[in-house]
């Protein structure tokens, strides 16, 4: 249903009958006035007439202007304030009535709908009505009741009578705090939107009655998983499950959906989750671009028995309470919330955790965000029982995990013949973001970096103890280089490295000493991007102490600064250099830059 609608819109746009407008999540289409007039002319010539009036109409038309053979009427985007009892058009064939975007409209009389018994579609979205006339409840043929954005509307009391209704849209009706009475009686309903209302949960026994439902959009509103899984025709799902047990129930019994966005845990209206639901993530975040998303928010009861669908494409984990483990699924160690609880030994976890299913762990997962989980110490914990780890993951973002120390097990536990990852693990990873992780001293070891052939971007900021972006042994000596290049795609190591272009974005790294001590990295760096604050980025650059003075000149062509007004510009095009004597030592550290950096 959803894909078919978008296909038709795409065809009309390609035929120049519609024009694209808006951008990002607000992308829309519009019709040119000439095309609109032509379409109305064709419709009125070949079928029962339409009536379209606007813009600026202040009073609804008199009964005499409503012809008995009208089938469709649009009074959208007018300045009508009220429809009085004296207006009661006799339009028995009228099927569609559009009053959307009449933002001043606050009252509709009961008499208005009494002689429109053939109505199938009523659109009153973005009006100021406080109630829907009870006479709407007598419209036995009504298929769609569209009320989204009616922020003054507080209740609908007649739904049980609308047994033919297929679409009910209450999105943005912020004054509706309870599920309307009679919702469970709408046995033919295929499309239901409750997002943006004041409803906290859907009462038990309602969802399971809507057997024909294909699209359920409830966002923050809690639903019972055991009822949702009974909707065998469901295609699109957006709702909240209150705990992990509900998620497990859904994962075990749900059918395959075209798309889903599931919030697990607490209901919250803070800005981060508002952005999540409404697709307002910054462009560097992928969650909103994926069709199958799970966001675990302030969950206190996660255990190693947490089950996630194998087709999940994006996973967000935020402020999850207590210690928990999902290594059986994706090779992650403890990702947990409140401190003070001791970590369980890895051996004990291994004994208590059943083996993972054969094959890849989450073969569709592309985006992973972990936010404000203070007990996370090491992200990747390879286990001999796991054949592969997130082979399709493209973006990894970690923010506010103050105990995070490294991406893998401790480096000293690896030997020269030990790979930190199984073959093909994270082979599609393109972007890593580490932010506000106070104890992290490096993003990657050099060994791990060499196992990530598609890594293009590393973003690091606000990490107080960060010493190196890529750290570890030199790969210029001995067999270390070849042994860690071997898992990469078939090609010579030189060819593999020559095709890689790495962008580094660095900001607020007070203890940074080196980007990487391996001289081979010079052939990989495409850009080094400094702070959005041009003055601060320039001061930091000028304050660096170089082991080899010529290294600064060699590296400078690769250094850029992000600016709000001019975009990304080369450092050399920034305002004149700041006198190093004017640099405030309290603001900028002066790390000694390794000469290997300067040879980039």
PDB file of N, CA, C and O in Angstrom, residues 66-130:
ATOM      1  N   UNK A  66     -24.482  24.182  -3.828  1.00  0.00           N
ATOM      2  CA  UNK A  66     -24.108  22.773  -3.690  1.00  0.00           C
ATOM      3  C   UNK A  66     -25.048  21.949  -4.569  1.00  0.00           C
ATOM      4  O   UNK A  66     -26.180  21.649  -4.196  1.00  0.00           O
ATOM      5  N   UNK A  67     -24.579  21.581  -5.747  1.00  0.00           N
ATOM      6  CA  UNK A  67     -25.408  20.854  -6.697  1.00  0.00           C
ATOM      7  C   UNK A  67     -25.657  19.426  -6.219  1.00  0.00           C
ATOM      8  O   UNK A  67     -24.755  18.786  -5.646  1.00  0.00           O
ATOM      9  N   UNK A  68     -26.843  18.871  -6.468  1.00  0.00           N
ATOM     10  CA  UNK A  68     -27.163  17.520  -5.988  1.00  0.00           C
ATOM     11  C   UNK A  68     -26.259  16.432  -6.565  1.00  0.00           C
ATOM     12  O   UNK A  68     -26.087  15.381  -5.947  1.00  0.00           O
ATOM     13  N   UNK A  69     -25.687  16.678  -7.770  1.00  0.00           N
ATOM     14  CA  UNK A  69     -24.860  15.636  -8.377  1.00  0.00           C
ATOM     15  C   UNK A  69     -23.375  15.785  -8.072  1.00  0.00           C
ATOM     16  O   UNK A  69     -22.530  15.091  -8.665  1.00  0.00           O
ATOM     17  N   UNK A  70     -23.032  16.670  -7.162  1.00  0.00           N
ATOM     18  CA  UNK A  70     -21.624  16.807  -6.769  1.00  0.00           C
ATOM     19  C   UNK A  70     -21.096  15.496  -6.197  1.00  0.00           C
ATOM     20  O   UNK A  70     -21.762  14.834  -5.402  1.00  0.00           O
ATOM     21  N   UNK A  71     -19.854  15.152  -6.605  1.00  0.00           N
ATOM     22  CA  UNK A  71     -19.203  13.972  -6.043  1.00  0.00           C
ATOM     23  C   UNK A  71     -18.007  14.332  -5.169  1.00  0.00           C
ATOM     24  O   UNK A  71     -17.702  13.599  -4.225  1.00  0.00           O
ATOM     25  N   UNK A  72     -17.341  15.422  -5.495  1.00  0.00           N
ATOM     26  CA  UNK A  72     -16.169  15.817  -4.719  1.00  0.00           C
ATOM     27  C   UNK A  72     -16.193  17.323  -4.533  1.00  0.00           C
ATOM     28  O   UNK A  72     -16.405  18.077  -5.490  1.00  0.00           O
ATOM     29  N   UNK A  73     -15.893  17.747  -3.295  1.00  0.00           N
ATOM     30  CA  UNK A  73     -15.859  19.173  -2.950  1.00  0.00           C
ATOM     31  C   UNK A  73     -14.585  19.447  -2.158  1.00  0.00           C
ATOM     32  O   UNK A  73     -14.271  18.726  -1.197  1.00  0.00           O
ATOM     33  N   UNK A  74     -13.863  20.472  -2.583  1.00  0.00           N
ATOM     34  CA  UNK A  74     -12.665  20.912  -1.852  1.00  0.00           C
ATOM     35  C   UNK A  74     -12.810  22.379  -1.479  1.00  0.00           C
ATOM     36  O   UNK A  74     -12.932  23.245  -2.359  1.00  0.00           O
ATOM     37  N   UNK A  75     -12.803  22.629  -0.186  1.00  0.00           N
ATOM     38  CA  UNK A  75     -12.784  23.993   0.354  1.00  0.00           C
ATOM     39  C   UNK A  75     -11.520  24.188   1.181  1.00  0.00           C
ATOM     40  O   UNK A  75     -11.503  24.950   2.152  1.00  0.00           O
ATOM     41  N   UNK A  76     -10.456  23.516   0.795  1.00  0.00           N
ATOM     42  CA  UNK A  76      -9.213  23.539   1.557  1.00  0.00           C
ATOM     43  C   UNK A  76      -8.578  24.925   1.565  1.00  0.00           C
ATOM     44  O   UNK A  76      -8.742  25.723   0.651  1.00  0.00           O
ATOM     45  N   UNK A  77      -7.833  25.181   2.662  1.00  0.00           N
ATOM     46  CA  UNK A  77      -6.986  26.370   2.798  1.00  0.00           C
ATOM     47  C   UNK A  77      -7.792  27.644   2.589  1.00  0.00           C
ATOM     48  O   UNK A  77      -7.408  28.541   1.821  1.00  0.00           O
ATOM     49  N   UNK A  78      -8.909  27.731   3.274  1.00  0.00           N
ATOM     50  CA  UNK A  78      -9.722  28.939   3.267  1.00  0.00           C
ATOM     51  C   UNK A  78      -9.786  29.537   4.666  1.00  0.00           C
ATOM     52  O   UNK A  78      -9.235  28.987   5.633  1.00  0.00           O
ATOM     53  N   UNK A  79     -10.482  30.680   4.775  1.00  0.00           N
ATOM     54  CA  UNK A  79     -10.570  31.399   6.051  1.00  0.00           C
ATOM     55  C   UNK A  79     -11.933  31.236   6.705  1.00  0.00           C
ATOM     56  O   UNK A  79     -12.361  32.083   7.503  1.00  0.00           O
ATOM     57  N   UNK A  80     -12.606  30.139   6.391  1.00  0.00           N
ATOM     58  CA  UNK A  80     -13.918  29.867   6.988  1.00  0.00           C
ATOM     59  C   UNK A  80     -13.755  29.666   8.491  1.00  0.00           C
ATOM     60  O   UNK A  80     -12.889  28.918   8.934  1.00  0.00           O
ATOM     61  N   UNK A  81     -14.593  30.320   9.279  1.00  0.00           N
ATOM     62  CA  UNK A  81     -14.506  30.210  10.736  1.00  0.00           C
ATOM     63  C   UNK A  81     -15.548  29.275  11.320  1.00  0.00           C
ATOM     64  O   UNK A  81     -15.296  28.622  12.342  1.00  0.00           O
ATOM     65  N   UNK A  82     -16.727  29.205  10.727  1.00  0.00           N
ATOM     66  CA  UNK A  82     -17.791  28.354  11.257  1.00  0.00           C
ATOM     67  C   UNK A  82     -18.740  27.974  10.136  1.00  0.00           C
ATOM     68  O   UNK A  82     -18.896  28.708   9.145  1.00  0.00           O
ATOM     69  N   UNK A  83     -19.362  26.809  10.285  1.00  0.00           N
ATOM     70  CA  UNK A  83     -20.420  26.370   9.381  1.00  0.00           C
ATOM     71  C   UNK A  83     -21.708  26.351  10.193  1.00  0.00           C
ATOM     72  O   UNK A  83     -21.896  25.484  11.050  1.00  0.00           O
ATOM     73  N   UNK A  84     -22.612  27.308   9.966  1.00  0.00           N
ATOM     74  CA  UNK A  84     -23.798  27.478  10.821  1.00  0.00           C
ATOM     75  C   UNK A  84     -24.871  26.435  10.523  1.00  0.00           C
ATOM     76  O   UNK A  84     -24.846  25.767   9.482  1.00  0.00           O
ATOM     77  N   UNK A  85     -25.866  26.307  11.407  1.00  0.00           N
ATOM     78  CA  UNK A  85     -26.956  25.341  11.200  1.00  0.00           C
ATOM     79  C   UNK A  85     -27.766  25.605   9.939  1.00  0.00           C
ATOM     80  O   UNK A  85     -28.421  24.688   9.423  1.00  0.00           O
ATOM     81  N   UNK A  86     -27.732  26.811   9.437  1.00  0.00           N
ATOM     82  CA  UNK A  86     -28.520  27.131   8.237  1.00  0.00           C
ATOM     83  C   UNK A  86     -27.952  26.486   6.976  1.00  0.00           C
ATOM     84  O   UNK A  86     -28.617  26.454   5.946  1.00  0.00           O
ATOM     85  N   UNK A  87     -26.751  26.001   7.027  1.00  0.00           N
ATOM     86  CA  UNK A  87     -26.124  25.359   5.869  1.00  0.00           C
ATOM     87  C   UNK A  87     -26.259  23.848   6.021  1.00  0.00           C
ATOM     88  O   UNK A  87     -25.647  23.234   6.904  1.00  0.00           O
ATOM     89  N   UNK A  88     -27.072  23.248   5.146  1.00  0.00           N
ATOM     90  CA  UNK A  88     -27.264  21.789   5.160  1.00  0.00           C
ATOM     91  C   UNK A  88     -27.466  21.326   3.723  1.00  0.00           C
ATOM     92  O   UNK A  88     -28.588  21.068   3.273  1.00  0.00           O
ATOM     93  N   UNK A  89     -26.378  21.226   2.948  1.00  0.00           N
ATOM     94  CA  UNK A  89     -26.485  20.923   1.518  1.00  0.00           C
ATOM     95  C   UNK A  89     -27.115  19.553   1.266  1.00  0.00           C
ATOM     96  O   UNK A  89     -26.846  18.587   1.980  1.00  0.00           O
ATOM     97  N   UNK A  90     -27.910  19.490   0.215  1.00  0.00           N
ATOM     98  CA  UNK A  90     -28.521  18.224  -0.199  1.00  0.00           C
ATOM     99  C   UNK A  90     -27.659  17.632  -1.300  1.00  0.00           C
ATOM    100  O   UNK A  90     -27.859  17.908  -2.483  1.00  0.00           O
ATOM    101  N   UNK A  91     -26.684  16.829  -0.909  1.00  0.00           N
ATOM    102  CA  UNK A  91     -25.731  16.243  -1.851  1.00  0.00           C
ATOM    103  C   UNK A  91     -25.624  14.749  -1.598  1.00  0.00           C
ATOM    104  O   UNK A  91     -24.630  14.270  -1.029  1.00  0.00           O
ATOM    105  N   UNK A  92     -26.635  13.974  -2.002  1.00  0.00           N
ATOM    106  CA  UNK A  92     -26.638  12.545  -1.686  1.00  0.00           C
ATOM    107  C   UNK A  92     -25.527  11.764  -2.380  1.00  0.00           C
ATOM    108  O   UNK A  92     -25.175  10.662  -1.932  1.00  0.00           O
ATOM    109  N   UNK A  93     -24.961  12.314  -3.485  1.00  0.00           N
ATOM    110  CA  UNK A  93     -23.907  11.604  -4.207  1.00  0.00           C
ATOM    111  C   UNK A  93     -22.496  12.048  -3.794  1.00  0.00           C
ATOM    112  O   UNK A  93     -21.510  11.500  -4.292  1.00  0.00           O
ATOM    113  N   UNK A  94     -22.423  13.022  -2.920  1.00  0.00           N
ATOM    114  CA  UNK A  94     -21.117  13.540  -2.528  1.00  0.00           C
ATOM    115  C   UNK A  94     -20.299  12.441  -1.815  1.00  0.00           C
ATOM    116  O   UNK A  94     -20.741  11.892  -0.806  1.00  0.00           O
ATOM    117  N   UNK A  95     -19.108  12.157  -2.360  1.00  0.00           N
ATOM    118  CA  UNK A  95     -18.269  11.095  -1.797  1.00  0.00           C
ATOM    119  C   UNK A  95     -17.070  11.644  -1.031  1.00  0.00           C
ATOM    120  O   UNK A  95     -16.599  11.000  -0.084  1.00  0.00           O
ATOM    121  N   UNK A  96     -16.571  12.808  -1.439  1.00  0.00           N
ATOM    122  CA  UNK A  96     -15.351  13.349  -0.835  1.00  0.00           C
ATOM    123  C   UNK A  96     -15.560  14.800  -0.457  1.00  0.00           C
ATOM    124  O   UNK A  96     -15.976  15.615  -1.290  1.00  0.00           O
ATOM    125  N   UNK A  97     -15.249  15.131   0.786  1.00  0.00           N
ATOM    126  CA  UNK A  97     -15.348  16.512   1.274  1.00  0.00           C
ATOM    127  C   UNK A  97     -14.037  16.884   1.962  1.00  0.00           C
ATOM    128  O   UNK A  97     -13.639  16.263   2.951  1.00  0.00           O
ATOM    129  N   UNK A  98     -13.370  17.899   1.423  1.00  0.00           N
ATOM    130  CA  UNK A  98     -12.069  18.309   1.928  1.00  0.00           C
ATOM    131  C   UNK A  98     -12.161  19.707   2.511  1.00  0.00           C
ATOM    132  O   UNK A  98     -12.430  20.680   1.798  1.00  0.00           O
ATOM    133  N   UNK A  99     -11.931  19.803   3.817  1.00  0.00           N
ATOM    134  CA  UNK A  99     -11.908  21.087   4.523  1.00  0.00           C
ATOM    135  C   UNK A  99     -10.574  21.293   5.238  1.00  0.00           C
ATOM    136  O   UNK A  99     -10.486  22.116   6.152  1.00  0.00           O
ATOM    137  N   UNK A 100      -9.562  20.572   4.830  1.00  0.00           N
ATOM    138  CA  UNK A 100      -8.256  20.640   5.487  1.00  0.00           C
ATOM    139  C   UNK A 100      -7.647  22.035   5.356  1.00  0.00           C
ATOM    140  O   UNK A 100      -7.907  22.758   4.386  1.00  0.00           O
ATOM    141  N   UNK A 101      -6.827  22.392   6.354  1.00  0.00           N
ATOM    142  CA  UNK A 101      -6.084  23.652   6.363  1.00  0.00           C
ATOM    143  C   UNK A 101      -6.974  24.881   6.441  1.00  0.00           C
ATOM    144  O   UNK A 101      -6.514  25.985   6.146  1.00  0.00           O
ATOM    145  N   UNK A 102      -8.211  24.709   6.820  1.00  0.00           N
ATOM    146  CA  UNK A 102      -9.042  25.872   7.180  1.00  0.00           C
ATOM    147  C   UNK A 102      -8.792  26.123   8.665  1.00  0.00           C
ATOM    148  O   UNK A 102      -9.574  25.703   9.532  1.00  0.00           O
ATOM    149  N   UNK A 103      -7.690  26.769   8.959  1.00  0.00           N
ATOM    150  CA  UNK A 103      -7.197  26.842  10.327  1.00  0.00           C
ATOM    151  C   UNK A 103      -8.091  27.649  11.259  1.00  0.00           C
ATOM    152  O   UNK A 103      -8.014  27.497  12.478  1.00  0.00           O
ATOM    153  N   UNK A 104      -8.930  28.509  10.727  1.00  0.00           N
ATOM    154  CA  UNK A 104      -9.845  29.287  11.576  1.00  0.00           C
ATOM    155  C   UNK A 104     -11.146  28.548  11.871  1.00  0.00           C
ATOM    156  O   UNK A 104     -11.924  28.976  12.723  1.00  0.00           O
ATOM    157  N   UNK A 105     -11.376  27.463  11.168  1.00  0.00           N
ATOM    158  CA  UNK A 105     -12.633  26.732  11.335  1.00  0.00           C
ATOM    159  C   UNK A 105     -12.686  26.074  12.710  1.00  0.00           C
ATOM    160  O   UNK A 105     -11.909  25.171  13.008  1.00  0.00           O
ATOM    161  N   UNK A 106     -13.617  26.515  13.550  1.00  0.00           N
ATOM    162  CA  UNK A 106     -13.692  25.990  14.915  1.00  0.00           C
ATOM    163  C   UNK A 106     -15.028  25.325  15.239  1.00  0.00           C
ATOM    164  O   UNK A 106     -15.173  24.695  16.293  1.00  0.00           O
ATOM    165  N   UNK A 107     -15.993  25.453  14.341  1.00  0.00           N
ATOM    166  CA  UNK A 107     -17.310  24.887  14.641  1.00  0.00           C
ATOM    167  C   UNK A 107     -17.992  24.430  13.369  1.00  0.00           C
ATOM    168  O   UNK A 107     -18.018  25.139  12.359  1.00  0.00           O
ATOM    169  N   UNK A 108     -18.560  23.228  13.428  1.00  0.00           N
ATOM    170  CA  UNK A 108     -19.361  22.675  12.333  1.00  0.00           C
ATOM    171  C   UNK A 108     -20.682  22.205  12.931  1.00  0.00           C
ATOM    172  O   UNK A 108     -20.688  21.412  13.879  1.00  0.00           O
ATOM    173  N   UNK A 109     -21.781  22.660  12.373  1.00  0.00           N
ATOM    174  CA  UNK A 109     -23.088  22.315  12.947  1.00  0.00           C
ATOM    175  C   UNK A 109     -23.442  20.854  12.683  1.00  0.00           C
ATOM    176  O   UNK A 109     -22.925  20.229  11.745  1.00  0.00           O
ATOM    177  N   UNK A 110     -24.362  20.332  13.478  1.00  0.00           N
ATOM    178  CA  UNK A 110     -24.820  18.953  13.300  1.00  0.00           C
ATOM    179  C   UNK A 110     -25.552  18.792  11.977  1.00  0.00           C
ATOM    180  O   UNK A 110     -25.526  17.727  11.358  1.00  0.00           O
ATOM    181  N   UNK A 111     -26.216  19.847  11.505  1.00  0.00           N
ATOM    182  CA  UNK A 111     -27.034  19.755  10.299  1.00  0.00           C
ATOM    183  C   UNK A 111     -26.192  19.614   9.025  1.00  0.00           C
ATOM    184  O   UNK A 111     -26.693  19.142   8.000  1.00  0.00           O
ATOM    185  N   UNK A 112     -24.932  20.019   9.076  1.00  0.00           N
ATOM    186  CA  UNK A 112     -24.137  20.104   7.860  1.00  0.00           C
ATOM    187  C   UNK A 112     -24.011  18.754   7.153  1.00  0.00           C
ATOM    188  O   UNK A 112     -24.060  18.674   5.918  1.00  0.00           O
ATOM    189  N   UNK A 113     -23.841  17.655   7.875  1.00  0.00           N
ATOM    190  CA  UNK A 113     -23.606  16.343   7.259  1.00  0.00           C
ATOM    191  C   UNK A 113     -24.882  15.515   7.088  1.00  0.00           C
ATOM    192  O   UNK A 113     -24.818  14.410   6.542  1.00  0.00           O
ATOM    193  N   UNK A 114     -26.033  16.030   7.503  1.00  0.00           N
ATOM    194  CA  UNK A 114     -27.228  15.191   7.573  1.00  0.00           C
ATOM    195  C   UNK A 114     -27.707  14.709   6.213  1.00  0.00           C
ATOM    196  O   UNK A 114     -28.282  13.619   6.096  1.00  0.00           O
ATOM    197  N   UNK A 115     -27.472  15.491   5.160  1.00  0.00           N
ATOM    198  CA  UNK A 115     -27.958  15.109   3.822  1.00  0.00           C
ATOM    199  C   UNK A 115     -26.777  14.768   2.879  1.00  0.00           C
ATOM    200  O   UNK A 115     -26.828  14.990   1.698  1.00  0.00           O
ATOM    201  N   UNK A 116     -25.735  14.214   3.475  1.00  0.00           N
ATOM    202  CA  UNK A 116     -24.565  13.764   2.704  1.00  0.00           C
ATOM    203  C   UNK A 116     -24.297  12.298   3.014  1.00  0.00           C
ATOM    204  O   UNK A 116     -23.181  11.904   3.339  1.00  0.00           O
ATOM    205  N   UNK A 117     -25.294  11.461   2.911  1.00  0.00           N
ATOM    206  CA  UNK A 117     -25.180  10.076   3.359  1.00  0.00           C
ATOM    207  C   UNK A 117     -24.276   9.219   2.478  1.00  0.00           C
ATOM    208  O   UNK A 117     -23.951   8.087   2.841  1.00  0.00           O
ATOM    209  N   UNK A 118     -23.857   9.753   1.339  1.00  0.00           N
ATOM    210  CA  UNK A 118     -22.952   8.992   0.481  1.00  0.00           C
ATOM    211  C   UNK A 118     -21.486   9.275   0.744  1.00  0.00           C
ATOM    212  O   UNK A 118     -20.605   8.713   0.062  1.00  0.00           O
ATOM    213  N   UNK A 119     -21.172  10.104   1.737  1.00  0.00           N
ATOM    214  CA  UNK A 119     -19.779  10.489   1.998  1.00  0.00           C
ATOM    215  C   UNK A 119     -18.903   9.266   2.333  1.00  0.00           C
ATOM    216  O   UNK A 119     -19.265   8.443   3.173  1.00  0.00           O
ATOM    217  N   UNK A 120     -17.746   9.227   1.654  1.00  0.00           N
ATOM    218  CA  UNK A 120     -16.758   8.185   1.919  1.00  0.00           C
ATOM    219  C   UNK A 120     -15.470   8.751   2.533  1.00  0.00           C
ATOM    220  O   UNK A 120     -14.769   8.039   3.248  1.00  0.00           O
ATOM    221  N   UNK A 121     -15.162  10.010   2.237  1.00  0.00           N
ATOM    222  CA  UNK A 121     -13.938  10.627   2.731  1.00  0.00           C
ATOM    223  C   UNK A 121     -14.259  11.997   3.300  1.00  0.00           C
ATOM    224  O   UNK A 121     -14.858  12.839   2.623  1.00  0.00           O
ATOM    225  N   UNK A 122     -13.870  12.227   4.552  1.00  0.00           N
ATOM    226  CA  UNK A 122     -13.965  13.541   5.185  1.00  0.00           C
ATOM    227  C   UNK A 122     -12.584  13.915   5.689  1.00  0.00           C
ATOM    228  O   UNK A 122     -11.979  13.184   6.486  1.00  0.00           O
ATOM    229  N   UNK A 123     -12.075  15.072   5.238  1.00  0.00           N
ATOM    230  CA  UNK A 123     -10.769  15.557   5.672  1.00  0.00           C
ATOM    231  C   UNK A 123     -10.942  16.889   6.381  1.00  0.00           C
ATOM    232  O   UNK A 123     -11.327  17.883   5.759  1.00  0.00           O
ATOM    233  N   UNK A 124     -10.692  16.888   7.687  1.00  0.00           N
ATOM    234  CA  UNK A 124     -10.793  18.101   8.506  1.00  0.00           C
ATOM    235  C   UNK A 124      -9.453  18.414   9.163  1.00  0.00           C
ATOM    236  O   UNK A 124      -9.402  19.097  10.187  1.00  0.00           O
ATOM    237  N   UNK A 125      -8.375  17.945   8.586  1.00  0.00           N
ATOM    238  CA  UNK A 125      -7.064  18.106   9.208  1.00  0.00           C
ATOM    239  C   UNK A 125      -6.664  19.570   9.286  1.00  0.00           C
ATOM    240  O   UNK A 125      -7.017  20.390   8.439  1.00  0.00           O
ATOM    241  N   UNK A 126      -5.936  19.888  10.368  1.00  0.00           N
ATOM    242  CA  UNK A 126      -5.395  21.235  10.615  1.00  0.00           C
ATOM    243  C   UNK A 126      -6.489  22.292  10.645  1.00  0.00           C
ATOM    244  O   UNK A 126      -6.338  23.393  10.123  1.00  0.00           O
ATOM    245  N   UNK A 127      -7.593  21.934  11.269  1.00  0.00           N
ATOM    246  CA  UNK A 127      -8.627  22.913  11.596  1.00  0.00           C
ATOM    247  C   UNK A 127      -8.639  23.106  13.107  1.00  0.00           C
ATOM    248  O   UNK A 127      -7.924  22.414  13.840  1.00  0.00           O
ATOM    249  N   UNK A 128      -9.452  24.030  13.596  1.00  0.00           N
ATOM    250  CA  UNK A 128      -9.508  24.345  15.025  1.00  0.00           C
ATOM    251  C   UNK A 128     -10.762  23.799  15.682  1.00  0.00           C
ATOM    252  O   UNK A 128     -11.183  24.295  16.734  1.00  0.00           O
ATOM    253  N   UNK A 129     -11.354  22.783  15.095  1.00  0.00           N
ATOM    254  CA  UNK A 129     -12.583  22.236  15.672  1.00  0.00           C
ATOM    255  C   UNK A 129     -12.304  21.601  17.030  1.00  0.00           C
ATOM    256  O   UNK A 129     -11.240  21.035  17.260  1.00  0.00           O
ATOM    257  N   UNK A 130     -13.258  21.714  17.945  1.00  0.00           N
ATOM    258  CA  UNK A 130     -13.135  21.116  19.279  1.00  0.00           C
ATOM    259  C   UNK A 130     -13.886  19.791  19.374  1.00  0.00           C
ATOM    260  O   UNK A 130     -13.650  19.011  20.291  1.00  0.00           O
TER     261      UNK A 130
END
